Coordinates of C-alpha atoms and ligand atoms in Angstrom, one line a residue:
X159 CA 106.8 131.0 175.9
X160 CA 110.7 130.2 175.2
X161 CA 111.8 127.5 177.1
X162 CA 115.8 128.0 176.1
X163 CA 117.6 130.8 174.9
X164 CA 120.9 130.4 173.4
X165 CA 123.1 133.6 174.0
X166 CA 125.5 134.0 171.1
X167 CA 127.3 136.6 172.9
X168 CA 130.2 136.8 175.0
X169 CA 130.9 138.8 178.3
X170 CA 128.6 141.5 180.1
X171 CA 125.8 141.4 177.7
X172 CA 125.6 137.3 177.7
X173 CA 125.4 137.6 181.3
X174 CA 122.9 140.3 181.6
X175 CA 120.7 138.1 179.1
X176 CA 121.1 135.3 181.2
X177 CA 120.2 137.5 184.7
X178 CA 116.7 138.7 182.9
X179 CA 116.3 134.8 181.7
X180 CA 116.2 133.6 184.9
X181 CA 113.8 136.3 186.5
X182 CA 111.7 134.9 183.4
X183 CA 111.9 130.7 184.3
X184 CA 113.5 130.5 181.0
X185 CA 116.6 128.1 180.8
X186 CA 119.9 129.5 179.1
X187 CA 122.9 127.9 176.7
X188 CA 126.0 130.4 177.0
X189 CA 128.3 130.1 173.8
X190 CA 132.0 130.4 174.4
X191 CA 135.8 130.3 172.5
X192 CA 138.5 128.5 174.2
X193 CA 139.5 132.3 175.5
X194 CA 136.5 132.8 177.3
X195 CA 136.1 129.0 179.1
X196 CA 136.0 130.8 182.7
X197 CA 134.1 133.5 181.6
X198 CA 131.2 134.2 184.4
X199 CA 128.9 134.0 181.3
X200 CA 130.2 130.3 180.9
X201 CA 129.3 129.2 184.8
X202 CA 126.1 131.5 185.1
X203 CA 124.3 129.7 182.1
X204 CA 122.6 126.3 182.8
X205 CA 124.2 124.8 179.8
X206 CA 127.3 126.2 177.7
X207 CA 129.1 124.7 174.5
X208 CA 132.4 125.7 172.9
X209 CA 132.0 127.0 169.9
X210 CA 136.3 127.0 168.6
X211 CA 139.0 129.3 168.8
X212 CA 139.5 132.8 170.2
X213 CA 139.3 134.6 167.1
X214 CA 135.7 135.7 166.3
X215 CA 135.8 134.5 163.1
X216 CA 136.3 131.0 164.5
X217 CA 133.7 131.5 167.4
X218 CA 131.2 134.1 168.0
X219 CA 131.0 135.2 164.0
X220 CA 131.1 131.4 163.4
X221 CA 127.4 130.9 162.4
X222 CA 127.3 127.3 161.7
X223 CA 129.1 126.6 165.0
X224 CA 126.6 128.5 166.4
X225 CA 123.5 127.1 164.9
X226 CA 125.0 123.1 165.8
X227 CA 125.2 124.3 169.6
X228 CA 121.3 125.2 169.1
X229 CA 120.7 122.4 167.4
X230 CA 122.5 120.1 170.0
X231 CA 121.2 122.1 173.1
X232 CA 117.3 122.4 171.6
X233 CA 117.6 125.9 172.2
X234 CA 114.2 127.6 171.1
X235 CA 115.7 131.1 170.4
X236 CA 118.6 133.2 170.1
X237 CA 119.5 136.5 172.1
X238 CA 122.6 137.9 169.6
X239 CA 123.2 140.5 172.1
X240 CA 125.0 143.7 170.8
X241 CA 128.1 143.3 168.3
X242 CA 128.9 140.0 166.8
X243 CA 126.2 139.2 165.2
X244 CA 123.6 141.2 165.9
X245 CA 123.2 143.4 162.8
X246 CA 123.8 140.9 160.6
X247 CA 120.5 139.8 158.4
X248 CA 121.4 136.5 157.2
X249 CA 122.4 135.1 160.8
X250 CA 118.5 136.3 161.7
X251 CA 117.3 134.6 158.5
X252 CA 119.2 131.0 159.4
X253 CA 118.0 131.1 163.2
X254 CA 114.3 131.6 161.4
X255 CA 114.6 129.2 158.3
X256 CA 115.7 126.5 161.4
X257 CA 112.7 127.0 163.6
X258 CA 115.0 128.8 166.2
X259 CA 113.2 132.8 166.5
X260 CA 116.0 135.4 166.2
X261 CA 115.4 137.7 169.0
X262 CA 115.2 141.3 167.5
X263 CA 113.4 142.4 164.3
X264 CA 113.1 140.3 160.6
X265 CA 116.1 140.0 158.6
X266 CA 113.9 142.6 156.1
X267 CA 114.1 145.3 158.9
X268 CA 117.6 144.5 159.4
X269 CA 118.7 145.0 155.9
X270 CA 116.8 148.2 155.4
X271 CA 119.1 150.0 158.7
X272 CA 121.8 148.4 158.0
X273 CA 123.2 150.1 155.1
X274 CA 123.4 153.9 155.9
X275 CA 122.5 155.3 152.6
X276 CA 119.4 153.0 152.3
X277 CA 118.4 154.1 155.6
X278 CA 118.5 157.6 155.1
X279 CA 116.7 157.2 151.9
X280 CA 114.3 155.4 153.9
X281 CA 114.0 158.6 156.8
X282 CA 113.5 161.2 153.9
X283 CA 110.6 159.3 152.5
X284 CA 109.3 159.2 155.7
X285 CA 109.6 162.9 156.5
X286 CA 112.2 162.2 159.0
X287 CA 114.9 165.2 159.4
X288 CA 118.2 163.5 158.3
X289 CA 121.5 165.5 158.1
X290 CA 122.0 167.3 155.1
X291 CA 124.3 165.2 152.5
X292 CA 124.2 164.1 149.3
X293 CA 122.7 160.8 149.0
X294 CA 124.3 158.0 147.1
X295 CA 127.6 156.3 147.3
X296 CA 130.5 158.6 146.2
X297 CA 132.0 157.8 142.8
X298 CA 134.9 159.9 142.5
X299 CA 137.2 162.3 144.3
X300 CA 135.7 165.4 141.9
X301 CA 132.3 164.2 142.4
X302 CA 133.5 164.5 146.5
X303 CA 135.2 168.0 146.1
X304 CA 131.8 169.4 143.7
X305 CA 129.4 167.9 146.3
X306 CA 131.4 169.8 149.2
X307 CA 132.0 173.2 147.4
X308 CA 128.1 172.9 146.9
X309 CA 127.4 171.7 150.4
X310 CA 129.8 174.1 152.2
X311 CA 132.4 172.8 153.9
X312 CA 133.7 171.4 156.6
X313 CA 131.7 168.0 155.0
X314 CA 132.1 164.3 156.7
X315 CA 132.9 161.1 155.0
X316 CA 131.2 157.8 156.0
X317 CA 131.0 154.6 155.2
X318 CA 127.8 153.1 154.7
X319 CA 128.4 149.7 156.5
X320 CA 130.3 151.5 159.0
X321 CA 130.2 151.3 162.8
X322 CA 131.8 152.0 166.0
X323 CA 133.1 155.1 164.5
X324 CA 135.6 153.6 161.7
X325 CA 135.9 154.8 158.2
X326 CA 134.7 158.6 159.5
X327 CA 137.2 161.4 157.8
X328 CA 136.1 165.2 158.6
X329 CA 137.1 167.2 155.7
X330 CA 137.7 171.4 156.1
X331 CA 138.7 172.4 152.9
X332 CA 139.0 171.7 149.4
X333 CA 143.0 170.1 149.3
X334 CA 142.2 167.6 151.8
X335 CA 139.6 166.0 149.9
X336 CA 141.9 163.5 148.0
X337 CA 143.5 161.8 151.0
X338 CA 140.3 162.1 153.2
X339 CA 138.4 159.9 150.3
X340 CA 141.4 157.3 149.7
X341 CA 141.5 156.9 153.7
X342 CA 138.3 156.4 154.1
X343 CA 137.5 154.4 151.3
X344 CA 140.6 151.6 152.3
X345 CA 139.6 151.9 156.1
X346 CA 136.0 151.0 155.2
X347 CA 137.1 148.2 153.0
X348 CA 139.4 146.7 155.7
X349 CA 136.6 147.2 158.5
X350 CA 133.5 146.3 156.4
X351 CA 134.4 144.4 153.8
X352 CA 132.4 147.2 152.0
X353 CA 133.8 150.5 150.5
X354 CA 131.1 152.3 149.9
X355 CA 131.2 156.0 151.4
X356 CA 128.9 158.9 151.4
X357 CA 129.1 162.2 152.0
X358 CA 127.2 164.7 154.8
X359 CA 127.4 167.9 155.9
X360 CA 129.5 167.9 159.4
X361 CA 127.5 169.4 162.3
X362 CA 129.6 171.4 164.3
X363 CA 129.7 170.5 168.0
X364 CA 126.8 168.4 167.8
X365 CA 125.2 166.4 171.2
X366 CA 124.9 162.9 170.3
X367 CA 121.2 162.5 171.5
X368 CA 119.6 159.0 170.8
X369 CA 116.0 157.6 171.3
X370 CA 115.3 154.1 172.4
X371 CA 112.3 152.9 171.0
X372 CA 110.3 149.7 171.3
X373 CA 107.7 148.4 169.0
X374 CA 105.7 144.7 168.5
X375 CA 104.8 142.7 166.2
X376 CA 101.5 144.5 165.6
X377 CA 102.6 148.0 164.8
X378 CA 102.1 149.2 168.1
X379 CA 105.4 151.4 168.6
X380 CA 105.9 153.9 171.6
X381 CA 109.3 155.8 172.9
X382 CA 111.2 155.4 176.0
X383 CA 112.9 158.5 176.0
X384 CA 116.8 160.0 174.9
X385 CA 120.2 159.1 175.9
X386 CA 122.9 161.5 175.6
X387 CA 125.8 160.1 174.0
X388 CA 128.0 162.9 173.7
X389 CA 131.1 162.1 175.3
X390 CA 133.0 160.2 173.3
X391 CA 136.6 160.0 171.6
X392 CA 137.3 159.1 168.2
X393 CA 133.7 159.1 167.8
X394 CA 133.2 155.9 170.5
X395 CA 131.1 156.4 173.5
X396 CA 132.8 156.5 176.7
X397 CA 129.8 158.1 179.1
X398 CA 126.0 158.2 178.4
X399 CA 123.2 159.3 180.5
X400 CA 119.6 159.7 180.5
X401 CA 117.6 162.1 181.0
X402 CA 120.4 164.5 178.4
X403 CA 121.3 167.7 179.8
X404 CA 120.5 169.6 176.8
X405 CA 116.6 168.0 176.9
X406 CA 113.4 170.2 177.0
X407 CA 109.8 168.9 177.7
X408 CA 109.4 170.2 173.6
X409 CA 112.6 168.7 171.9
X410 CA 111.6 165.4 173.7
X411 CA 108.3 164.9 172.0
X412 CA 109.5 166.0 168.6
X413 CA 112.5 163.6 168.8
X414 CA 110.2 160.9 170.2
X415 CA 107.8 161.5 167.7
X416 CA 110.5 161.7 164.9
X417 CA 112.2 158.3 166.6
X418 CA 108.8 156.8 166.1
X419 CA 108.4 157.5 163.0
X420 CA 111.4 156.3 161.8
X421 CA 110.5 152.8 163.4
X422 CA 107.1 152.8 162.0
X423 CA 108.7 153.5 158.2
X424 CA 109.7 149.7 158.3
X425 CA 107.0 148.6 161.2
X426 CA 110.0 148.2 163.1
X427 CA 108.9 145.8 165.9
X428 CA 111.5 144.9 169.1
X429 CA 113.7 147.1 170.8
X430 CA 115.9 149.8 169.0
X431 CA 117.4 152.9 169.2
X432 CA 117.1 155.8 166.6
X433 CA 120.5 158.2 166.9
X434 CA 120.2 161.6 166.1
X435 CA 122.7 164.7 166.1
X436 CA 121.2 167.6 167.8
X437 CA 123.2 171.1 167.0
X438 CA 123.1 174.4 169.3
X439 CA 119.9 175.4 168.1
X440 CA 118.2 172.2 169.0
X441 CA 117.8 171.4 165.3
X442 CA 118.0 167.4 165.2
X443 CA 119.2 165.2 162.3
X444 CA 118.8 161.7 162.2
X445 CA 122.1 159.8 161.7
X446 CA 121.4 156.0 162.1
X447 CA 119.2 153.0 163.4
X448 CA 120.9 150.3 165.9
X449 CA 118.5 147.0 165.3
X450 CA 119.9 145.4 168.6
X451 CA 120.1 146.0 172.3
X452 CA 123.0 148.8 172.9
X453 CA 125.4 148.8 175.6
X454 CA 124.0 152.0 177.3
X455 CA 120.4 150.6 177.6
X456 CA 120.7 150.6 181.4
X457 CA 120.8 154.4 182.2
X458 CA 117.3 154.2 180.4
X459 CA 116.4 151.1 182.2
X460 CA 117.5 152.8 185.4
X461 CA 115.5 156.0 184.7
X462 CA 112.1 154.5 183.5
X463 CA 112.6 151.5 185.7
X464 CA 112.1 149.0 183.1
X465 CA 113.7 145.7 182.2
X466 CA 114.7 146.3 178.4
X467 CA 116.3 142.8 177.5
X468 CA 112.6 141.1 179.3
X469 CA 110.5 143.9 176.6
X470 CA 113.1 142.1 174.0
X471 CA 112.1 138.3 174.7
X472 CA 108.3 139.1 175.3
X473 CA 107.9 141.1 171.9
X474 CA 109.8 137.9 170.4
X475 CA 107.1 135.5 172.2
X476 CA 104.6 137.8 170.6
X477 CA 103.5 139.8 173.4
X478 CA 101.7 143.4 173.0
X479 CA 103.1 146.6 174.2
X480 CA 100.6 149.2 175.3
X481 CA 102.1 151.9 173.3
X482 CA 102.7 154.8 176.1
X483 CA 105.8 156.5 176.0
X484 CA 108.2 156.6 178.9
X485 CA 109.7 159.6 180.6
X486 CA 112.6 159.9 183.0
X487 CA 111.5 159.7 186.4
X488 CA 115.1 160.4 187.8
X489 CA 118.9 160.4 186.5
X490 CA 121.3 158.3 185.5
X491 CA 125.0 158.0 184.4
X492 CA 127.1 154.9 182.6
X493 CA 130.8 155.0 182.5
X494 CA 131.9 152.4 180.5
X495 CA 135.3 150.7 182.3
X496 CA 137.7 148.9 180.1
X497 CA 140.8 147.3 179.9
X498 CA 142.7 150.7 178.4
X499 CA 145.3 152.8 179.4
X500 CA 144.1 156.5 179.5
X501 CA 147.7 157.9 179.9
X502 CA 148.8 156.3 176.8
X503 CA 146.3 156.8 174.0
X504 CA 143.8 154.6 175.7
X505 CA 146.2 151.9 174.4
X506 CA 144.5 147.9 175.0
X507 CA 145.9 146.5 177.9
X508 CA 144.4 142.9 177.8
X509 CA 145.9 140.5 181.0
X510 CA 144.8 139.0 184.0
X511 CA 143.1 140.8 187.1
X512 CA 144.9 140.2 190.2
X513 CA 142.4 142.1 193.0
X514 CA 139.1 143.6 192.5
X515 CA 136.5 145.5 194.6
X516 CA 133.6 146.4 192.8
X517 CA 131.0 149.4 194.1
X518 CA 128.2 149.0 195.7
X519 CA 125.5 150.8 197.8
X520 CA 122.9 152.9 197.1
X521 CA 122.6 153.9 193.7
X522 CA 125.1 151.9 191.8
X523 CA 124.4 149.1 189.3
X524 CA 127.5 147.0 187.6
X525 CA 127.3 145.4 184.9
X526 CA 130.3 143.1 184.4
X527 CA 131.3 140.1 184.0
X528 CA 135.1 139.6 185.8
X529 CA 136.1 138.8 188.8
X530 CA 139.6 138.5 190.6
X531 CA 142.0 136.8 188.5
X532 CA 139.4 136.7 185.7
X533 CA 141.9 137.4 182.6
X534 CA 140.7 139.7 179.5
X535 CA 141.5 138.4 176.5
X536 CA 143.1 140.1 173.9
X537 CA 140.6 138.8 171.2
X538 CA 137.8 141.1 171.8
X539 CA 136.7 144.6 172.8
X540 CA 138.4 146.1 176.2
X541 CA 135.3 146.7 178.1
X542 CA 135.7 145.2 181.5
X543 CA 132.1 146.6 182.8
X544 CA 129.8 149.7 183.3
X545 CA 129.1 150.8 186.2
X546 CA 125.9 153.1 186.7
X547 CA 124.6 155.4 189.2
X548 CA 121.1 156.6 189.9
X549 CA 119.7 159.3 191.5
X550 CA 117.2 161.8 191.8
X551 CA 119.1 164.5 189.9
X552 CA 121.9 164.8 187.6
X553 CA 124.4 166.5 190.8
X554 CA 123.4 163.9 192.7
X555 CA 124.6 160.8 189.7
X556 CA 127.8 162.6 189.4
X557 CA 128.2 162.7 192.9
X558 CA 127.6 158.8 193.4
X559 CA 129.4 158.3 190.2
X560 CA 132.6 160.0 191.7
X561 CA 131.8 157.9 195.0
X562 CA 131.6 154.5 193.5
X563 CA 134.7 155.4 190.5
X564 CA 136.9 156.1 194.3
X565 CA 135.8 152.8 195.5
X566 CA 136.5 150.7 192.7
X567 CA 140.0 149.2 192.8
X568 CA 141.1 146.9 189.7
X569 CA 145.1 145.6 189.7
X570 CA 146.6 143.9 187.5
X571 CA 145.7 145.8 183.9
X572 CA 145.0 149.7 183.5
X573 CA 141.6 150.9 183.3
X574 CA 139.7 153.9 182.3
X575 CA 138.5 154.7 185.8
X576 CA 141.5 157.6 186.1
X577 CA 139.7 158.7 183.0
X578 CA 136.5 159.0 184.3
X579 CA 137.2 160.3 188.5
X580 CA 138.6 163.7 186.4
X581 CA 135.5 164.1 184.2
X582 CA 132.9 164.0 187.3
X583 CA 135.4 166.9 188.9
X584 CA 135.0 168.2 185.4
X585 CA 133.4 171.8 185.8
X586 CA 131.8 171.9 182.3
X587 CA 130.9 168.2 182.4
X588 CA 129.2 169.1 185.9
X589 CA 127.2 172.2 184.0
X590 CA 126.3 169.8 181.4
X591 CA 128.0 172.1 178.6
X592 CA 129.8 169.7 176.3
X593 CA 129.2 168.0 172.8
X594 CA 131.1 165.3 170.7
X595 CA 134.2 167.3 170.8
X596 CA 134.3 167.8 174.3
X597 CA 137.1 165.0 174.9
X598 CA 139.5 167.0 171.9
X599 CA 140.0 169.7 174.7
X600 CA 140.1 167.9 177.8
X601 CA 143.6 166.9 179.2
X602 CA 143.9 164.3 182.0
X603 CA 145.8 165.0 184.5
Ligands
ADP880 P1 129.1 154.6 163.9 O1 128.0 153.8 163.4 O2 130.4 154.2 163.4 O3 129.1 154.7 165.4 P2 127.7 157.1 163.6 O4 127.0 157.5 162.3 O5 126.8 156.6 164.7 O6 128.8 156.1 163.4 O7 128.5 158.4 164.2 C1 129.3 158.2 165.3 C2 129.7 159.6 165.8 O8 130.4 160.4 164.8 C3 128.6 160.5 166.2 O9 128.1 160.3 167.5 C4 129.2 161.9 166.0 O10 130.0 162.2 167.1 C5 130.1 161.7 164.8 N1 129.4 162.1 163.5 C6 128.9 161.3 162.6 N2 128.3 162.0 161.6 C7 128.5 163.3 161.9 C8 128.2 164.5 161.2 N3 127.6 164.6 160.0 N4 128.6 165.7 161.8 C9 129.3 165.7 162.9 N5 129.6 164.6 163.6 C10 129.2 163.4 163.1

């Protein structure tokens, strides 16, 4: 059993790590920047240490600053949360090599997700669908324009270290190809450190369906059913829900079974989530492996009733899980709430909150970490919360969505919860007809 977890995480997810620690009698070391000293993260943990400036690299990316405050604190483990850190193989390897477990899979099983290319080498071995591209890195604009004349356009380029949508360039026709691969190339550089890009066939008006999966440390590995991830813009997830819209009783079990047997390909063991595109047809193509917690783990938490971050710390204290597979037992919705301005390009807008009411009643969960005159830093991603609603059927979530969206009021910065009262009115949203380019054609009002 862990007696003390340090959190090397910042904001909502530190918090909700400390909430579950708690439940579980196990004491908690927050992790903060000078920008974040009256974060609720910072006063809700039973010990915190500064770990240096605002900028990540300085603080929360600062892996020797974040190994002394384990060291100092006697922390027995460390909860990387999502971001940061959390993907990154040698931070798992220090915490290990120092006595202090990483909580989340080996650095090995890191590695072998992290890079896309490997990953997808790894799913075709394993007789996982992936979607059709060529594999390997790209060399050269004409290898790019024969590959895509081969392929059939309209082709994507990715970067293979890439992540929350950067470095993607959708190419229809032959004469873009040239600035679409330079673009790409320089924006994965900048964002990754890493250049490398690949080449896949672009699914037209995909759903963005994922599975979340859990497995131990003794190959036991079981499913916990889909999240549809769909709406999003510039290829970053605004709403998710669970069950998806788009689900059938058949294209659950052969995603589940697929999502397993990805996992098992590298004996995956903690909590993960296998991300798949799914095209009109229902044909499904696996895309990626997140080796972390996400931020949209509540709607299935909500839906399967089921405390995903507790799984996470018991499979890292060695615990067994019994291998049944979940299925949604009712529905739920996350909007994600940040600090943006929807009526200008969903422009930051960082700055202190002068009032706040946050939701309540039946069937709303928030997950957030401000409070009045709490002030958002400009250091780090916008997200001010999530709120999620739960109900008995998808109407029903909307319906307590809108509710709770009307209740919440938030002065002092512009938030995204204009954004999100129009898409519950939305009458296609409301049918459940939409896919990743949903957002391209919607207009707020
Ligand atoms: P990231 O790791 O940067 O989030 P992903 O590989 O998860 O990147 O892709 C993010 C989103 O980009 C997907 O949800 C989807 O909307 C879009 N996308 C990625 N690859 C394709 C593809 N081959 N065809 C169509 N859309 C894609």
């Amino acid at each position: 059993m862990f007696k003390k977890i340090l959190i090397a995480n910042r904001g909502e997810i530190a918090l909700r790590v400390i909430r579950t620690c708690r439940e579980m009698g196990i004491k908690t070391v927050a992790v903060y920047s000078t920008a974040d000293r009256d974060s609720l993260h910072v006063k809700f943990a039973d010990e915190a240490v500064c770990i240096g400036k605002p900028q990540s690299a300085e603080s929360y990316l600062n892996i020797a600053h974040l190994m002394a405050a384990a060291e100092i604190t006697n922390a027995d483990a460390v909860h990387p949360g999502y971001g940061f850190l959390a993907e990154n193989p040698k931070f798992a390897q220090i915490c290990n090599d120092h006595g202090i477990k990483f909580i989340g899979p080996t650095p090995d099983m890191i590695n072998s997700m992290g890079d896309k290319i490997t990953a997808k080498e790894t799913m075709i071995k394993a007789g996982v669908p992936v979607v059709p591209g060529g594999e390997g890195l790209l060399q050269s604009v004409d290898e790019a324009k024969s590959l895509a004349k081969n392929m059939g356009y309209p082709v994507i380029i990715k970067a293979t270290a890439g992540g929350g949508g950067k470095g993607m360039r959708i190419v229809w026709e032959d004469t873009e190809m040239e600035k679409a691969y330079d673009t790409a190339k320089l924006e994965a550089a900048a964002s990754f450190k890493n250049d490398g890009i690949y080449m896949e066939k672009y699914v037209e008006e995909p759903r963005h369906i994922e599975i979340q999966i859990a497995g131990d440390q003794y190959g036991t590995i079981c499913h916990l059913s889909e999240r549809d991830c769909s709406i999003q813009r510039r290829h970053q997830k605004l709403v998710e829900e669970s069950p998806s819209p788009f689900m059938t009783d058949e294209l659950r079990y052969k995603m589940g079974e697929a999502a397993k047997k990805a996992a098992g390909a590298i004996n995956y063991e903690s909590v993960g989530t296998v991300e798949f595109l799914v095209d009109k047809d229902r044909n499904f193509y696996f895309m990626e492996m997140n080796t972390r917690i996400q931020v949209e783990h509540c709607v299935t938490e909500e839906v399967i009733n089921f405390d995903l971050i507790k799984e996470q710390i018991k499979i890292a204290m060695g615990d067994r899980i019994s291998g049944a597979d979940y299925i949604p037992m009712n529905h739920a919705i996350e909007c994600r709430i940040n600090a943006e301005d929807p009526y200008n390009d969903f422009r930051p807008s960082p700055g202190r909150i002068t009032s706040l009411n946050q939701p309540g009643g039946h069937g709303v969960r928030v997950d957030s970490h401000v409070y009045a005159g709490y002030v958002i830093p400009p250091y780090y991603d916008s997200m001010i919360g999530k709120l999620i609603t739960i109900a008995q059927t998808r109407q029903e979530a909307i319906q307590t969505m809108y509710r709770a969206l009307s209740e919440y009021v938030i002065e002092g910065v512009k938030t995204t919860i204009p954004f999100h009262l129009q898409l519950m009115q939305d009458e296609r949203f409301r049918s459940g007809d939409f896919n990743t380019k949903f957002l391209d054609r919607f207009e707020l009002k």
